[in-house]
């Protein structure tokens, strides 16, 4: 079966087992791997490498597109294989290793990793592991459910291991759009004028002489865990849809809005699912990841086209989409992540960016990555690529959690990923704060009144009043700004009543 997937005959002799291919990866190598939010990742070679690391002295620096599936990151961390990891992860075991200092994690804007590699600001990639559905006669690869950083790995890696995944239908060929802008100082423009604009090739160009191993797999991507909208996420979606209706009424948007970008997770899915029922139509998407909600909107006749870098969907949606790709193929495109997240295109298309915050403060600064300012959660992902350049930069989160013992609105964020200058709209289950055109003191009042949980509002108002009395363009009482975080650290509750304990 795999012979029809390897259409360059001399490459057939390079087919080998995952263990044999993994043996080509040596200690202290820099390894690049395909994979973006669990999609299109290595299914066999990295797992085999992790097993080898249990009995041999072996550590690597691993660069991917984003997170990997099949517990790969966790297994590699348990095997102590990883000395350095970038630019994103979402595995609890690896997260623990990062926060213990056992793995050095470089948290990067996802649109920048390829640029840093091209500019030689990062070490050279020794070997890359790339998943494909087939190898063409010229040696080019037809990728699977993601592109991620595979294009830059193919161009720069000294050697390539290809995993041919036979579970992916060859009909996927044609969905990808691979484009290389060149190097400084003569880079090309990125001529994407609409989400459906194609500017490159459908297969990934590759020097076949660099292919040192081909491993055959037959395994699905790890499924996305889709959580049904709950009371809080539905409330957030409701506030946002009301806002979009208002923008249409004011003439700033039409009922087709502008191309949408949405981060991963239950809030983003709830917001996008909200468009299924309403007056919005002919929607488009220019994003990083296509989730179940994208295809639900297509099936409902609400979305006409979607561009991203990966398809990350549930098992049910996988059967509907990947195994019937012909029904969607002319409405989808997958691009390298330095194209899907390119500032030039985001600004040109006027993207409406919707991303998730861990916490935000009363002036509009957003923390997307760190718990209590210290412990890494997953990473900044592409939220910064979009927030700085979007037509509308929207961040969403619940106002409070864990029985309201944690407020996600704070006087000052414990870590800043997105400054107030890059944030237009904040939304919680309590309401929406439109920060456009507001000075810091105005923003604070709107955020406290609209977004903060009622149990915390009086204390926020007291803090803000005292801070204003002290003065400043952005009033703060530094010795009190992290009181909320300190209460939780000491008492597992941010509410002021805990001070009496």
Short mmCIF file of C-alpha atoms in Angstrom, two decimals:
data_model
loop_
_atom_site.label_atom_id
_atom_site.label_comp_id
_atom_site.label_asym_id
_atom_site.label_seq_id
_atom_site.Cartn_x
_atom_site.Cartn_y
_atom_site.Cartn_z
CA UNK A 1 0.00 0.00 0.00
CA UNK A 2 2.76 2.45 0.88
CA UNK A 3 4.44 2.02 -2.54
CA UNK A 4 1.72 4.11 -4.16
CA UNK A 5 2.46 6.78 -1.54
CA UNK A 6 6.18 6.94 -2.42
CA UNK A 7 6.21 7.98 -6.05
CA UNK A 8 9.96 8.48 -6.36
CA UNK A 9 11.23 4.90 -6.81
CA UNK A 10 14.75 5.31 -5.40
CA UNK A 11 13.27 6.38 -2.07
CA UNK A 12 11.62 2.99 -1.52
CA UNK A 13 14.92 1.61 -0.25
CA UNK A 14 14.88 4.15 2.58
CA UNK A 15 11.76 2.71 4.22
CA UNK A 16 12.63 1.46 7.70
CA UNK A 17 11.18 0.99 11.17
CA UNK A 18 10.59 3.83 13.60
CA UNK A 19 13.35 2.45 15.85
CA UNK A 20 15.84 2.43 12.98
CA UNK A 21 14.91 5.98 12.01
CA UNK A 22 15.10 7.20 15.60
CA UNK A 23 18.63 5.77 15.83
CA UNK A 24 19.69 8.45 13.32
CA UNK A 25 19.01 11.13 15.94
CA UNK A 26 22.08 11.66 18.09
CA UNK A 27 22.73 13.22 21.47
CA UNK A 28 22.56 17.04 21.60
CA UNK A 29 20.99 17.36 18.16
CA UNK A 30 18.46 20.06 17.29
CA UNK A 31 15.36 18.29 16.00
CA UNK A 32 12.49 19.90 14.12
CA UNK A 33 9.14 18.12 14.01
CA UNK A 34 5.93 18.70 12.15
CA UNK A 35 2.84 19.13 14.27
CA UNK A 36 0.58 22.01 15.17
CA UNK A 37 -1.98 21.69 17.98
CA UNK A 38 -1.91 17.88 17.86
CA UNK A 39 -2.38 17.80 14.07
CA UNK A 40 0.06 16.40 11.52
CA UNK A 41 2.64 15.45 14.15
CA UNK A 42 5.12 12.59 14.40
CA UNK A 43 3.27 9.43 15.37
CA UNK A 44 6.18 7.00 15.60
CA UNK A 45 9.75 8.34 15.42
CA UNK A 46 9.62 10.72 18.39
CA UNK A 47 7.91 8.05 20.47
CA UNK A 48 10.64 5.56 19.55
CA UNK A 49 13.26 8.17 20.43
CA UNK A 50 11.70 8.58 23.85
CA UNK A 51 11.95 4.85 24.46
CA UNK A 52 15.62 4.92 23.46
CA UNK A 53 16.31 7.77 25.88
CA UNK A 54 15.23 5.57 28.79
CA UNK A 55 18.33 3.41 28.36
CA UNK A 56 20.86 5.75 26.70
CA UNK A 57 22.34 9.14 27.45
CA UNK A 58 20.36 11.22 25.01
CA UNK A 59 19.02 14.76 25.04
CA UNK A 60 17.80 16.95 22.21
CA UNK A 61 16.46 20.43 21.57
CA UNK A 62 13.00 20.04 20.03
CA UNK A 63 11.33 22.64 17.83
CA UNK A 64 7.81 22.08 16.47
CA UNK A 65 4.99 24.14 15.04
CA UNK A 66 2.98 24.04 18.26
CA UNK A 67 1.79 21.29 20.63
CA UNK A 68 2.09 17.58 19.84
CA UNK A 69 -0.50 14.86 20.28
CA UNK A 70 -0.45 11.26 21.56
CA UNK A 71 1.18 12.34 24.86
CA UNK A 72 4.44 12.68 22.93
CA UNK A 73 5.67 15.74 24.83
CA UNK A 74 4.89 14.11 28.16
CA UNK A 75 6.59 10.86 27.19
CA UNK A 76 9.70 12.73 26.03
CA UNK A 77 9.77 14.72 29.28
CA UNK A 78 9.40 11.55 31.37
CA UNK A 79 12.32 10.03 29.48
CA UNK A 80 14.39 13.18 30.21
CA UNK A 81 15.01 13.48 26.48
CA UNK A 82 14.29 17.21 26.21
CA UNK A 83 16.93 19.72 27.15
CA UNK A 84 15.19 22.58 25.33
CA UNK A 85 11.70 22.95 23.84
CA UNK A 86 10.09 25.65 21.69
CA UNK A 87 7.83 27.41 20.73
CA UNK A 88 4.62 26.03 22.36
CA UNK A 89 3.38 23.04 24.36
CA UNK A 90 0.20 21.93 26.09
CA UNK A 91 1.18 18.78 27.97
CA UNK A 92 0.81 18.64 31.78
CA UNK A 93 3.88 16.43 32.28
CA UNK A 94 6.11 18.62 30.14
CA UNK A 95 4.60 21.70 31.80
CA UNK A 96 5.65 20.34 35.19
CA UNK A 97 9.18 19.68 33.92
CA UNK A 98 9.38 23.22 32.55
CA UNK A 99 8.23 24.76 35.81
CA UNK A 100 10.75 22.67 37.76
CA UNK A 101 13.51 23.96 35.49
CA UNK A 102 14.27 20.50 34.08
CA UNK A 103 13.41 21.55 30.52
CA UNK A 104 14.36 24.98 29.19
CA UNK A 105 11.28 26.31 27.41
CA UNK A 106 11.42 29.18 24.92
CA UNK A 107 7.95 30.68 24.60
CA UNK A 108 7.67 32.33 21.19
CA UNK A 109 5.13 34.06 18.99
CA UNK A 110 4.25 31.24 16.61
CA UNK A 111 4.71 33.48 13.61
CA UNK A 112 8.35 34.14 14.54
CA UNK A 113 10.00 30.73 14.87
CA UNK A 114 10.50 30.26 11.13
CA UNK A 115 11.88 33.79 10.85
CA UNK A 116 14.37 33.18 13.66
CA UNK A 117 15.52 29.97 12.00
CA UNK A 118 15.84 31.63 8.59
CA UNK A 119 17.80 34.51 10.09
CA UNK A 120 20.16 32.08 11.89
CA UNK A 121 19.19 33.50 15.27
CA UNK A 122 18.62 29.93 16.45
CA UNK A 123 20.94 26.90 16.16
CA UNK A 124 20.82 24.93 12.91
CA UNK A 125 18.30 22.10 12.66
CA UNK A 126 20.21 18.83 12.42
CA UNK A 127 17.32 16.58 11.50
CA UNK A 128 13.58 17.02 10.94
CA UNK A 129 10.70 14.55 11.28
CA UNK A 130 7.87 15.46 8.92
CA UNK A 131 4.51 13.75 8.50
CA UNK A 132 3.17 13.47 4.94
CA UNK A 133 0.48 11.57 3.11
CA UNK A 134 2.65 10.97 0.06
CA UNK A 135 5.96 11.79 -1.64
CA UNK A 136 5.67 13.01 -5.23
CA UNK A 137 7.91 12.03 -8.15
CA UNK A 138 10.04 15.16 -7.64
CA UNK A 139 10.52 14.41 -3.94
CA UNK A 140 8.06 17.05 -2.73
CA UNK A 141 5.79 16.17 0.17
CA UNK A 142 2.02 16.33 0.36
CA UNK A 143 1.56 17.12 4.03
CA UNK A 144 -1.31 15.96 6.22
CA UNK A 145 -3.50 17.95 8.61
CA UNK A 146 -1.05 20.72 9.42
CA UNK A 147 1.74 22.73 7.85
CA UNK A 148 3.13 24.52 10.91
CA UNK A 149 6.90 24.98 10.58
CA UNK A 150 7.39 22.02 8.24
CA UNK A 151 8.37 24.24 5.31
CA UNK A 152 11.25 25.90 7.14
CA UNK A 153 12.38 22.56 8.57
CA UNK A 154 12.40 21.05 5.06
CA UNK A 155 14.46 23.96 3.75
CA UNK A 156 17.01 24.19 6.57
CA UNK A 157 17.40 20.75 8.16
CA UNK A 158 20.49 18.79 7.19
CA UNK A 159 18.54 15.52 7.11
CA UNK A 160 14.86 14.60 6.87
CA UNK A 161 12.88 11.67 8.24
CA UNK A 162 9.47 11.36 6.58
CA UNK A 163 6.56 9.61 8.26
CA UNK A 164 4.06 8.53 5.60
CA UNK A 165 0.69 8.30 7.33
CA UNK A 166 -1.52 6.01 5.26
CA UNK A 167 -4.64 6.77 7.28
CA UNK A 168 -4.78 10.21 5.65
CA UNK A 169 -6.53 10.06 2.26
CA UNK A 170 -4.43 11.12 -0.72
CA UNK A 171 -7.38 13.29 -1.72
CA UNK A 172 -6.05 15.79 0.83
CA UNK A 173 -3.53 16.80 -1.86
CA UNK A 174 -4.29 20.32 -3.02
CA UNK A 175 -5.42 21.72 0.33
CA UNK A 176 -2.01 23.15 1.23
CA UNK A 177 -0.46 26.43 0.10
CA UNK A 178 3.32 26.51 0.63
CA UNK A 179 5.07 29.83 0.05
CA UNK A 180 8.58 31.04 0.80
CA UNK A 181 9.12 34.80 0.93
CA UNK A 182 12.92 34.66 0.69
CA UNK A 183 15.58 36.23 2.87
CA UNK A 184 16.51 39.77 3.80
CA UNK A 185 17.08 42.25 2.27
CA UNK A 186 15.07 41.10 -0.75
CA UNK A 187 12.03 39.44 0.74
CA UNK A 188 8.87 39.22 -1.32
CA UNK A 189 5.55 40.63 -0.28
CA UNK A 190 2.92 38.13 0.89
CA UNK A 191 0.18 38.76 -1.70
CA UNK A 192 -2.74 37.28 0.25
CA UNK A 193 -5.60 39.66 -0.51
CA UNK A 194 -8.49 37.47 0.70
CA UNK A 195 -8.60 34.39 2.96
CA UNK A 196 -9.05 32.21 -0.14
CA UNK A 197 -6.03 33.68 -2.00
CA UNK A 198 -3.48 31.01 -2.91
CA UNK A 199 0.09 32.17 -3.42
CA UNK A 200 2.28 29.05 -3.39
CA UNK A 201 2.48 25.36 -4.18
CA UNK A 202 0.24 22.52 -3.03
CA UNK A 203 3.22 20.30 -2.12
CA UNK A 204 6.23 21.06 0.06
CA UNK A 205 9.41 21.36 -2.05
CA UNK A 206 12.16 19.13 -0.71
CA UNK A 207 15.58 17.97 -1.85
CA UNK A 208 15.04 14.18 -1.94
CA UNK A 209 18.72 13.57 -1.20
CA UNK A 210 18.08 14.91 2.32
CA UNK A 211 15.58 12.13 3.04
CA UNK A 212 17.47 9.58 5.14
CA UNK A 213 14.52 7.50 6.35
CA UNK A 214 10.87 6.88 5.58
CA UNK A 215 8.63 5.38 8.26
CA UNK A 216 5.12 4.11 7.50
CA UNK A 217 2.38 4.87 10.03
CA UNK A 218 -1.38 4.42 10.08
CA UNK A 219 -2.67 6.49 12.97
CA UNK A 220 -5.05 9.38 13.45
CA UNK A 221 -4.18 12.69 15.03
CA UNK A 222 -5.03 12.96 18.70
CA UNK A 223 -8.62 14.20 18.84
CA UNK A 224 -9.46 17.63 20.18
CA UNK A 225 -11.42 17.53 23.42
CA UNK A 226 -14.56 19.51 22.71
CA UNK A 227 -16.44 20.79 25.75
CA UNK A 228 -20.05 21.81 25.27
CA UNK A 229 -20.81 25.48 25.98
CA UNK A 230 -21.70 26.08 29.63
CA UNK A 231 -23.37 28.99 31.35
CA UNK A 232 -20.20 31.11 31.44
CA UNK A 233 -18.96 30.44 27.93
CA UNK A 234 -22.47 30.95 26.56
CA UNK A 235 -22.65 34.28 28.39
CA UNK A 236 -19.30 35.37 26.90
CA UNK A 237 -20.50 34.37 23.44
CA UNK A 238 -23.74 36.27 23.98
CA UNK A 239 -21.93 39.48 24.96
CA UNK A 240 -19.69 39.23 21.90
CA UNK A 241 -22.53 38.57 19.48
CA UNK A 242 -24.41 41.54 20.93
CA UNK A 243 -21.29 43.65 20.38
CA UNK A 244 -20.97 42.53 16.75
CA UNK A 245 -24.64 43.34 16.14
CA UNK A 246 -24.00 46.81 17.57
CA UNK A 247 -21.00 47.29 15.28
CA UNK A 248 -23.16 46.32 12.29
CA UNK A 249 -25.85 48.77 13.39
CA UNK A 250 -23.24 51.55 13.66
CA UNK A 251 -22.02 50.78 10.14
CA UNK A 252 -18.52 49.71 11.16
CA UNK A 253 -19.09 46.09 10.11
CA UNK A 254 -21.44 44.21 7.81
CA UNK A 255 -23.28 41.01 8.64
CA UNK A 256 -20.36 39.15 7.05
CA UNK A 257 -18.05 40.86 9.57
CA UNK A 258 -14.34 40.60 8.64
CA UNK A 259 -12.17 37.43 8.62
CA UNK A 260 -12.23 35.76 12.02
CA UNK A 261 -9.37 34.34 14.07
CA UNK A 262 -10.14 32.34 17.18
CA UNK A 263 -7.83 30.67 19.67
CA UNK A 264 -8.12 27.09 20.85
CA UNK A 265 -10.54 26.03 23.54
CA UNK A 266 -14.10 25.90 24.80
CA UNK A 267 -14.62 29.67 24.87
CA UNK A 268 -13.55 30.10 21.26
CA UNK A 269 -15.76 27.21 20.17
CA UNK A 270 -18.71 28.64 22.10
CA UNK A 271 -18.26 32.04 20.46
CA UNK A 272 -17.98 30.59 16.96
CA UNK A 273 -20.93 28.26 17.55
CA UNK A 274 -22.92 31.34 18.51
CA UNK A 275 -22.73 32.49 14.90
CA UNK A 276 -24.75 29.45 13.84
CA UNK A 277 -27.92 31.10 15.14
CA UNK A 278 -28.11 34.71 14.11
CA UNK A 279 -28.10 37.14 11.22
CA UNK A 280 -24.43 36.72 10.31
CA UNK A 281 -23.64 35.03 7.00
CA UNK A 282 -20.89 34.59 4.40
CA UNK A 283 -18.34 34.50 7.21
CA UNK A 284 -14.67 33.79 6.53
CA UNK A 285 -11.78 32.77 8.72
CA UNK A 286 -8.06 33.55 8.63
CA UNK A 287 -6.69 31.80 11.67
CA UNK A 288 -4.13 29.32 12.99
CA UNK A 289 -6.36 26.35 13.76
CA UNK A 290 -9.62 25.10 12.31
CA UNK A 291 -11.77 23.51 15.02
CA UNK A 292 -15.12 21.71 15.02
CA UNK A 293 -16.96 25.02 15.08
CA UNK A 294 -15.45 25.99 11.72
CA UNK A 295 -16.96 22.99 10.02
CA UNK A 296 -20.24 23.36 11.91
CA UNK A 297 -20.51 26.87 10.47
CA UNK A 298 -19.73 25.58 6.99
CA UNK A 299 -22.35 22.86 7.29
CA UNK A 300 -24.86 25.46 8.49
CA UNK A 301 -24.17 27.59 5.43
CA UNK A 302 -22.74 30.41 7.54
CA UNK A 303 -19.04 30.23 6.61
CA UNK A 304 -17.79 30.24 3.05
CA UNK A 305 -14.01 29.81 3.47
CA UNK A 306 -11.38 29.13 6.13
CA UNK A 307 -7.60 29.50 6.06
CA UNK A 308 -5.29 28.24 8.83
CA UNK A 309 -2.17 26.22 9.57
CA UNK A 310 -3.83 23.08 10.96
CA UNK A 311 -7.07 21.15 11.38
CA UNK A 312 -7.58 20.14 15.02
CA UNK A 313 -10.94 18.46 15.51
CA UNK A 314 -12.81 15.89 17.59
CA UNK A 315 -13.12 12.23 16.59
CA UNK A 316 -16.68 12.77 15.36
CA UNK A 317 -15.70 15.76 13.28
CA UNK A 318 -12.64 13.92 11.95
CA UNK A 319 -14.87 11.27 10.40
CA UNK A 320 -17.05 13.95 8.90
CA UNK A 321 -14.24 16.12 7.51
CA UNK A 322 -11.03 14.19 6.80
CA UNK A 323 -12.78 11.11 5.46
CA UNK A 324 -15.01 13.31 3.28
CA UNK A 325 -12.45 15.96 2.44
CA UNK A 326 -13.86 16.41 -1.06
CA UNK A 327 -16.91 18.14 0.42
CA UNK A 328 -14.74 20.81 2.07
CA UNK A 329 -11.58 20.95 -0.01
CA UNK A 330 -12.53 23.96 -2.14
CA UNK A 331 -13.34 25.94 1.02
CA UNK A 332 -10.11 25.29 2.94
CA UNK A 333 -6.43 26.10 2.77
CA UNK A 334 -3.57 25.20 5.13
CA UNK A 335 -0.48 27.45 5.17
CA UNK A 336 2.89 27.63 6.95
CA UNK A 337 2.42 29.30 10.32
CA UNK A 338 4.68 32.23 9.45
CA UNK A 339 2.12 32.96 6.68
CA UNK A 340 -1.05 32.23 8.69
CA UNK A 341 0.33 34.48 11.46
CA UNK A 342 2.03 37.11 9.32
CA UNK A 343 1.54 40.67 10.56
CA UNK A 344 1.39 41.97 6.99
CA UNK A 345 -1.60 39.79 6.10
CA UNK A 346 -3.41 40.18 9.44
CA UNK A 347 -3.28 43.96 9.09
CA UNK A 348 -4.27 43.90 5.41
CA UNK A 349 -7.30 41.64 5.85
CA UNK A 350 -8.60 43.41 8.96
CA UNK A 351 -8.78 40.30 11.12
CA UNK A 352 -11.16 40.12 14.08
CA UNK A 353 -8.99 38.27 16.62
CA UNK A 354 -10.60 36.43 19.55
CA UNK A 355 -8.16 34.92 22.06
CA UNK A 356 -8.27 33.61 25.61
CA UNK A 357 -6.66 35.24 28.65
CA UNK A 358 -5.61 33.69 31.94
CA UNK A 359 -6.12 37.08 33.59
CA UNK A 360 -6.28 40.76 32.70
CA UNK A 361 -5.98 43.89 34.77
CA UNK A 362 -8.09 47.00 35.23
CA UNK A 363 -6.07 48.86 32.58
CA UNK A 364 -6.33 46.21 29.88
CA UNK A 365 -3.01 44.35 30.12
CA UNK A 366 -3.38 40.62 29.44
CA UNK A 367 -1.59 37.56 30.82
CA UNK A 368 -2.00 34.57 28.50
CA UNK A 369 0.75 32.29 29.74
CA UNK A 370 1.70 32.30 33.42
CA UNK A 371 -0.16 31.21 36.55
CA UNK A 372 0.58 33.65 39.39
CA UNK A 373 3.26 35.23 37.22
CA UNK A 374 5.64 32.29 37.58
CA UNK A 375 4.36 28.94 36.32
CA UNK A 376 4.06 28.43 32.58
CA UNK A 377 0.73 27.12 31.36
CA UNK A 378 1.03 26.50 27.59
CA UNK A 379 2.59 29.50 25.88
CA UNK A 380 1.68 32.67 24.04
CA UNK A 381 0.94 30.80 20.83
CA UNK A 382 -0.19 33.06 18.05
CA UNK A 383 -2.29 35.40 20.16
CA UNK A 384 0.37 38.11 20.08
CA UNK A 385 0.79 37.86 16.30
CA UNK A 386 -2.90 38.66 15.93
CA UNK A 387 -3.44 41.03 18.87
CA UNK A 388 -0.89 43.59 17.73
CA UNK A 389 -2.14 43.68 14.13
CA UNK A 390 -5.86 42.90 14.19
CA UNK A 391 -8.71 45.19 13.19
CA UNK A 392 -10.25 44.23 16.52
CA UNK A 393 -8.20 42.56 19.26
CA UNK A 394 -10.55 40.74 21.65
CA UNK A 395 -9.60 38.77 24.76
CA UNK A 396 -12.06 36.60 26.66
CA UNK A 397 -12.04 34.74 29.96
CA UNK A 398 -14.37 34.02 32.86
CA UNK A 399 -14.56 36.71 35.53
CA UNK A 400 -13.90 34.30 38.39
CA UNK A 401 -13.42 30.56 38.90
CA UNK A 402 -13.15 27.81 41.52
CA UNK A 403 -16.18 28.97 43.47
CA UNK A 404 -15.15 32.59 42.80
CA UNK A 405 -12.01 32.14 44.89
CA UNK A 406 -9.95 33.27 41.88
CA UNK A 407 -10.66 36.56 40.15
CA UNK A 408 -9.40 36.71 36.58
CA UNK A 409 -9.65 40.48 36.65
CA UNK A 410 -6.84 41.95 38.79
CA UNK A 411 -5.38 45.34 39.69
CA UNK A 412 -2.17 44.35 37.88
CA UNK A 413 -1.45 41.21 35.88
CA UNK A 414 1.24 38.98 37.34
CA UNK A 415 2.80 38.55 33.89
CA UNK A 416 2.23 40.64 30.76
CA UNK A 417 1.96 39.08 27.33
CA UNK A 418 -0.24 41.70 25.64
CA UNK A 419 -0.02 45.29 26.75
CA UNK A 420 -2.99 47.61 26.98
CA UNK A 421 -1.90 49.12 23.66
CA UNK A 422 -2.81 45.91 21.80
CA UNK A 423 -6.17 45.21 23.43
CA UNK A 424 -9.46 46.62 22.14
CA UNK A 425 -12.19 44.53 23.75
CA UNK A 426 -12.31 42.48 26.98
CA UNK A 427 -15.14 40.06 27.65
CA UNK A 428 -16.11 37.95 30.65
CA UNK A 429 -19.32 36.18 31.55
CA UNK A 430 -20.33 39.38 33.38
CA UNK A 431 -20.03 41.72 30.42
CA UNK A 432 -17.95 43.44 27.76
CA UNK A 433 -15.54 46.37 28.03
CA UNK A 434 -14.93 48.36 24.85
CA UNK A 435 -11.56 50.04 25.45
CA UNK A 436 -11.22 51.81 22.11
CA UNK A 437 -10.37 55.47 22.51
CA UNK A 438 -10.24 55.36 26.31
CA UNK A 439 -7.48 56.69 28.56
CA UNK A 440 -6.22 54.45 31.41
CA UNK A 441 -8.51 55.92 34.07
CA UNK A 442 -11.50 55.50 31.77
CA UNK A 443 -10.53 51.93 30.93
CA UNK A 444 -10.32 51.00 34.61
CA UNK A 445 -13.88 52.16 35.31
CA UNK A 446 -15.31 50.29 32.31
CA UNK A 447 -13.44 47.07 33.10
CA UNK A 448 -14.42 47.11 36.80
CA UNK A 449 -18.06 47.89 36.04
CA UNK A 450 -18.51 45.48 33.13
CA UNK A 451 -16.03 42.61 33.50
CA UNK A 452 -15.17 42.10 37.18
CA UNK A 453 -17.13 39.58 39.22
CA UNK A 454 -19.61 41.27 41.61
CA UNK A 455 -17.86 39.77 44.67
CA UNK A 456 -14.71 41.74 43.82
CA UNK A 457 -16.09 45.01 42.43
CA UNK A 458 -16.22 47.01 45.65
CA UNK A 459 -12.60 46.21 46.44
CA UNK A 460 -11.53 47.14 42.91
CA UNK A 461 -13.30 50.46 43.22
CA UNK A 462 -11.67 51.13 46.58
CA UNK A 463 -8.25 50.25 45.18
CA UNK A 464 -8.74 52.43 42.11
CA UNK A 465 -9.97 55.40 44.16
CA UNK A 466 -6.95 55.21 46.46
CA UNK A 467 -4.60 54.80 43.49
CA UNK A 468 -6.07 57.85 41.79
CA UNK A 469 -5.59 59.87 44.99
CA UNK A 470 -1.93 58.93 44.89
CA UNK A 471 -1.82 60.09 41.24
CA UNK A 472 -0.27 59.01 37.97
CA UNK A 473 -1.32 58.47 34.37
CA UNK A 474 -1.95 54.80 35.16
CA UNK A 475 -2.67 54.92 38.90
CA UNK A 476 -1.38 52.07 41.02
CA UNK A 477 -0.47 51.32 44.62
CA UNK A 478 2.48 49.06 44.01
CA UNK A 479 2.63 47.66 47.53
CA UNK A 480 -1.01 46.52 47.14
CA UNK A 481 -1.17 45.64 43.43
CA UNK A 482 -0.52 41.92 43.98
CA UNK A 483 -2.52 41.56 47.18
CA UNK A 484 -5.08 39.42 45.36
CA UNK A 485 -2.40 36.99 44.16
CA UNK A 486 -0.79 36.86 47.61
CA UNK A 487 -4.09 36.01 49.27
CA UNK A 488 -4.56 33.10 46.92
CA UNK A 489 -1.00 31.88 47.50
CA UNK A 490 -1.52 31.94 51.27
CA UNK A 491 -5.18 30.99 51.61
CA UNK A 492 -6.32 29.60 48.23
CA UNK A 493 -8.83 32.42 48.00
CA UNK A 494 -8.43 35.93 46.60
CA UNK A 495 -11.39 37.40 48.42
CA UNK A 496 -10.71 39.95 51.13
CA UNK A 497 -12.59 38.01 53.83
CA UNK A 498 -9.69 35.56 53.89
CA UNK A 499 -7.43 38.19 55.45
CA UNK A 500 -9.08 37.39 58.81
CA UNK A 501 -7.92 33.77 58.67
#
